[in-house]
mmCIF file of C-alpha atoms in Angstrom:
data_model
loop_
_atom_site.group_PDB
_atom_site.id
_atom_site.type_symbol
_atom_site.label_atom_id
_atom_site.label_comp_id
_atom_site.label_asym_id
_atom_site.label_seq_id
_atom_site.Cartn_x
_atom_site.Cartn_y
_atom_site.Cartn_z
ATOM 1 C CA MET O 110 -91.896 -80.120 -84.230
ATOM 2 C CA TYR O 111 -89.717 -77.023 -83.717
ATOM 3 C CA CYS O 112 -87.630 -75.845 -80.774
ATOM 4 C CA THR O 113 -89.423 -73.074 -78.898
ATOM 5 C CA SER O 114 -86.056 -71.470 -78.009
ATOM 6 C CA CYS O 115 -84.169 -71.361 -81.314
ATOM 7 C CA GLY O 116 -86.582 -72.607 -84.004
ATOM 8 C CA GLN O 117 -84.563 -75.715 -84.966
ATOM 9 C CA ASP O 118 -86.597 -78.381 -86.815
ATOM 10 C CA LEU O 119 -86.756 -81.440 -84.531
ATOM 11 C CA PRO O 120 -87.909 -85.051 -84.870
ATOM 12 C CA ASP O 121 -91.284 -85.690 -83.227
ATOM 13 C CA ASP O 122 -89.715 -87.877 -80.521
ATOM 14 C CA ALA O 123 -86.950 -85.382 -79.585
ATOM 15 C CA ARG O 124 -86.585 -84.675 -75.883
ATOM 16 C CA PHE O 125 -84.065 -81.847 -76.326
ATOM 17 C CA CYS O 126 -83.061 -79.474 -79.121
ATOM 18 C CA SER O 127 -79.948 -80.658 -80.952
ATOM 19 C CA ARG O 128 -78.858 -77.059 -81.601
ATOM 20 C CA CYS O 129 -79.377 -75.215 -78.296
ATOM 21 C CA GLY O 130 -80.111 -78.029 -75.816
ATOM 22 C CA ALA O 131 -83.455 -76.654 -74.652
ATOM 23 C CA PRO O 132 -85.972 -79.284 -73.538
ATOM 24 C CA THR O 133 -88.957 -79.774 -75.820
ATOM 25 C CA SER O 134 -92.345 -78.912 -74.352
ATOM 26 C CA ALA O 135 -92.953 -82.621 -73.743
ATOM 27 C CA GLU O 136 -89.742 -82.861 -71.726
ATOM 28 C CA GLN O 137 -90.358 -80.042 -69.243
ATOM 29 C CA VAL O 138 -89.500 -81.470 -65.849
ATOM 30 C CA GLU O 139 -91.554 -80.497 -62.839
ATOM 31 C CA PRO O 140 -89.743 -79.453 -59.672
ATOM 32 C CA GLY O 141 -88.575 -82.630 -57.952
ATOM 33 C CA GLY O 142 -88.802 -84.453 -61.303
ATOM 34 C CA ASP O 143 -86.380 -87.014 -62.699
ATOM 35 C CA ALA O 144 -84.086 -85.218 -65.167
ATOM 36 C CA THR O 145 -80.844 -87.079 -65.927
ATOM 37 C CA THR O 146 -79.145 -83.994 -67.351
ATOM 38 C CA ALA O 147 -79.737 -80.392 -66.311
ATOM 39 C CA ALA O 148 -79.354 -77.224 -68.376
ATOM 40 C CA ILE O 149 -76.930 -74.512 -67.324
ATOM 41 C CA GLU O 150 -76.015 -70.993 -68.362
ATOM 42 C CA ALA O 151 -72.556 -70.340 -69.806
ATOM 43 C CA GLY O 152 -70.356 -67.394 -69.029
ATOM 44 C CA VAL O 153 -66.728 -66.417 -68.966
ATOM 45 C CA LEU O 154 -64.798 -66.563 -65.703
ATOM 46 C CA ASP O 155 -64.302 -63.280 -63.971
ATOM 47 C CA GLU O 156 -60.834 -61.796 -63.521
ATOM 48 C CA GLU O 157 -60.957 -62.470 -59.773
ATOM 49 C CA THR O 158 -61.315 -66.258 -60.016
ATOM 50 C CA PRO O 159 -58.544 -67.845 -57.899
ATOM 51 C CA PHE O 160 -57.076 -71.138 -59.082
ATOM 52 C CA GLY O 161 -53.840 -71.482 -57.144
ATOM 53 C CA ASP O 162 -50.312 -71.985 -58.372
ATOM 54 C CA VAL O 163 -49.904 -74.067 -61.494
ATOM 55 C CA PRO O 164 -46.678 -76.080 -61.715
ATOM 56 C CA ASP O 165 -44.202 -75.594 -64.555
ATOM 57 C CA LEU O 166 -44.982 -78.037 -67.347
ATOM 58 C CA GLU O 167 -42.675 -79.904 -69.675
ATOM 59 C CA PRO O 168 -42.779 -78.776 -73.325
ATOM 60 C CA GLY O 169 -45.701 -80.381 -75.145
ATOM 61 C CA THR O 170 -47.714 -81.102 -71.988
ATOM 62 C CA ALA O 171 -50.865 -79.440 -70.688
ATOM 63 C CA MET O 172 -53.139 -79.329 -67.678
ATOM 64 C CA LEU O 173 -56.783 -78.506 -66.999
ATOM 65 C CA VAL O 174 -57.406 -76.926 -63.593
ATOM 66 C CA VAL O 175 -60.967 -76.849 -62.224
ATOM 67 C CA VAL O 176 -61.458 -73.264 -61.076
ATOM 68 C CA ARG O 177 -65.210 -73.409 -60.576
ATOM 69 C CA GLY O 178 -67.461 -76.392 -59.967
ATOM 70 C CA PRO O 179 -68.101 -79.169 -57.479
ATOM 71 C CA ASN O 180 -64.431 -80.231 -57.332
ATOM 72 C CA ALA O 181 -62.697 -76.854 -57.672
ATOM 73 C CA GLY O 182 -58.947 -77.102 -57.317
ATOM 74 C CA SER O 183 -58.660 -80.466 -59.054
ATOM 75 C CA ARG O 184 -55.932 -80.666 -61.689
ATOM 76 C CA TYR O 185 -55.860 -82.993 -64.661
ATOM 77 C CA LEU O 186 -52.721 -83.622 -66.682
ATOM 78 C CA VAL O 187 -53.506 -83.893 -70.396
ATOM 79 C CA ASP O 188 -50.972 -86.513 -71.416
ATOM 80 C CA ARG O 189 -52.799 -88.707 -73.951
ATOM 81 C CA ASP O 190 -53.460 -88.341 -77.661
ATOM 82 C CA VAL O 191 -57.179 -88.328 -76.803
ATOM 83 C CA THR O 192 -58.332 -87.361 -73.302
ATOM 84 C CA THR O 193 -62.025 -88.032 -72.710
ATOM 85 C CA VAL O 194 -64.166 -85.744 -70.555
ATOM 86 C CA GLY O 195 -67.572 -86.606 -69.155
ATOM 87 C CA ARG O 196 -69.816 -88.013 -66.475
ATOM 88 C CA HIS O 197 -69.101 -91.611 -67.470
ATOM 89 C CA PRO O 198 -66.878 -93.228 -64.802
ATOM 90 C CA ASP O 199 -64.439 -94.420 -67.496
ATOM 91 C CA SER O 200 -63.732 -90.836 -68.650
ATOM 92 C CA HIS O 201 -60.146 -89.671 -68.181
ATOM 93 C CA LEU O 202 -61.555 -86.424 -66.705
ATOM 94 C CA PHE O 203 -64.535 -87.626 -64.682
ATOM 95 C CA LEU O 204 -66.823 -84.661 -63.949
ATOM 96 C CA ASP O 205 -69.651 -85.996 -61.801
ATOM 97 C CA ASP O 206 -72.528 -83.570 -62.235
ATOM 98 C CA VAL O 207 -75.854 -83.758 -64.112
ATOM 99 C CA THR O 208 -74.892 -80.723 -66.230
ATOM 100 C CA VAL O 209 -72.158 -82.843 -67.854
ATOM 101 C CA SER O 210 -73.059 -85.420 -70.512
ATOM 102 C CA ARG O 211 -71.758 -88.955 -70.029
ATOM 103 C CA ARG O 212 -69.477 -88.564 -73.050
ATOM 104 C CA HIS O 213 -69.276 -84.781 -73.207
ATOM 105 C CA ALA O 214 -66.021 -83.796 -74.915
ATOM 106 C CA GLU O 215 -62.463 -84.805 -75.637
ATOM 107 C CA VAL O 216 -59.125 -83.048 -75.786
ATOM 108 C CA VAL O 217 -57.227 -84.186 -78.857
ATOM 109 C CA ARG O 218 -53.469 -83.891 -79.355
ATOM 110 C CA ARG O 219 -52.452 -82.825 -82.848
ATOM 111 C CA ALA O 220 -49.024 -82.219 -84.406
ATOM 112 C CA ASP O 221 -48.384 -78.853 -82.728
ATOM 113 C CA ASP O 222 -51.354 -78.185 -80.467
ATOM 114 C CA LEU O 223 -54.287 -79.496 -78.474
ATOM 115 C CA ALA O 224 -57.947 -78.971 -79.328
ATOM 116 C CA VAL O 225 -61.160 -79.516 -77.404
ATOM 117 C CA ARG O 226 -63.971 -81.233 -79.325
ATOM 118 C CA ASP O 227 -67.602 -81.409 -78.188
ATOM 119 C CA LEU O 228 -69.145 -84.867 -78.629
ATOM 120 C CA GLY O 229 -72.734 -83.726 -79.150
ATOM 121 C CA SER O 230 -73.312 -82.892 -75.502
ATOM 122 C CA LEU O 231 -76.604 -81.432 -74.301
ATOM 123 C CA ASN O 232 -75.149 -78.317 -72.656
ATOM 124 C CA GLY O 233 -72.292 -77.816 -75.097
ATOM 125 C CA THR O 234 -68.630 -77.047 -74.622
ATOM 126 C CA TYR O 235 -67.476 -73.453 -74.299
ATOM 127 C CA VAL O 236 -64.076 -71.823 -74.747
ATOM 128 C CA ASN O 237 -63.780 -68.282 -73.390
ATOM 129 C CA GLY O 238 -67.583 -68.032 -73.309
ATOM 130 C CA ASP O 239 -68.158 -69.154 -76.935
ATOM 131 C CA ARG O 240 -69.934 -72.429 -77.650
ATOM 132 C CA VAL O 241 -67.658 -74.552 -79.841
ATOM 133 C CA GLU O 242 -67.767 -77.804 -81.737
ATOM 134 C CA GLU O 243 -63.965 -77.860 -81.868
ATOM 135 C CA ARG O 244 -61.343 -75.265 -80.929
ATOM 136 C CA VAL O 245 -57.561 -75.199 -80.607
ATOM 137 C CA LEU O 246 -56.647 -74.409 -77.005
ATOM 138 C CA ARG O 247 -54.128 -71.795 -75.930
ATOM 139 C CA SER O 248 -52.652 -71.420 -72.462
ATOM 140 C CA GLY O 249 -55.014 -69.313 -70.371
ATOM 141 C CA ASP O 250 -58.203 -70.372 -72.204
ATOM 142 C CA GLU O 251 -61.262 -70.949 -70.032
ATOM 143 C CA VAL O 252 -63.121 -74.140 -70.898
ATOM 144 C CA GLN O 253 -66.637 -74.688 -69.578
ATOM 145 C CA ILE O 254 -68.128 -78.162 -69.451
ATOM 146 C CA GLY O 255 -71.439 -78.224 -67.632
ATOM 147 C CA ARG O 256 -71.088 -76.149 -64.484
ATOM 148 C CA PHE O 257 -67.347 -76.847 -64.385
ATOM 149 C CA LYS O 258 -65.028 -74.058 -65.484
ATOM 150 C CA LEU O 259 -61.511 -75.169 -66.228
ATOM 151 C CA LEU O 260 -58.362 -73.210 -66.938
ATOM 152 C CA PHE O 261 -56.237 -74.653 -69.742
ATOM 153 C CA VAL O 262 -52.518 -74.359 -69.097
ATOM 154 C CA GLY O 263 -50.314 -75.637 -71.891
ATOM 155 C CA ALA O 264 -46.645 -75.575 -72.666
ATOM 156 C CA GLY O 265 -45.572 -75.127 -76.286
ATOM 157 C CA ARG O 266 -43.485 -77.676 -78.144
#
């Protein structure tokens, strides 16, 4: 079986494409159906997106500010070596929406920087509009996870 969107070779029992996330023809959900994860379109935030004042951060610390999504305005301090992001209630950044996978991504602290790493999510993880498997984050980067758009604010070491 092949994905009708991108042509990826898929196992016969696949419900979604592992490359682009498109549902297989057998998984098309009728309106009012029972999908546990929904597909979304990615795009970069526009210049006009307000996100409020961000506090000064201590060197080596970072914050993710939700600028678009169901809980816009929420702020999450990234203060662990590994910060988990997802729809699972035990996630450090709990994003409760069907466009977010249960274990969607993680922000990993390295020697001199922080990186976001996708964990095989259905809808992918985007930085500045580009789908990424892993990317070092810089202050001002826009991270999209599901329908949530987050502004990364980080202080250098």
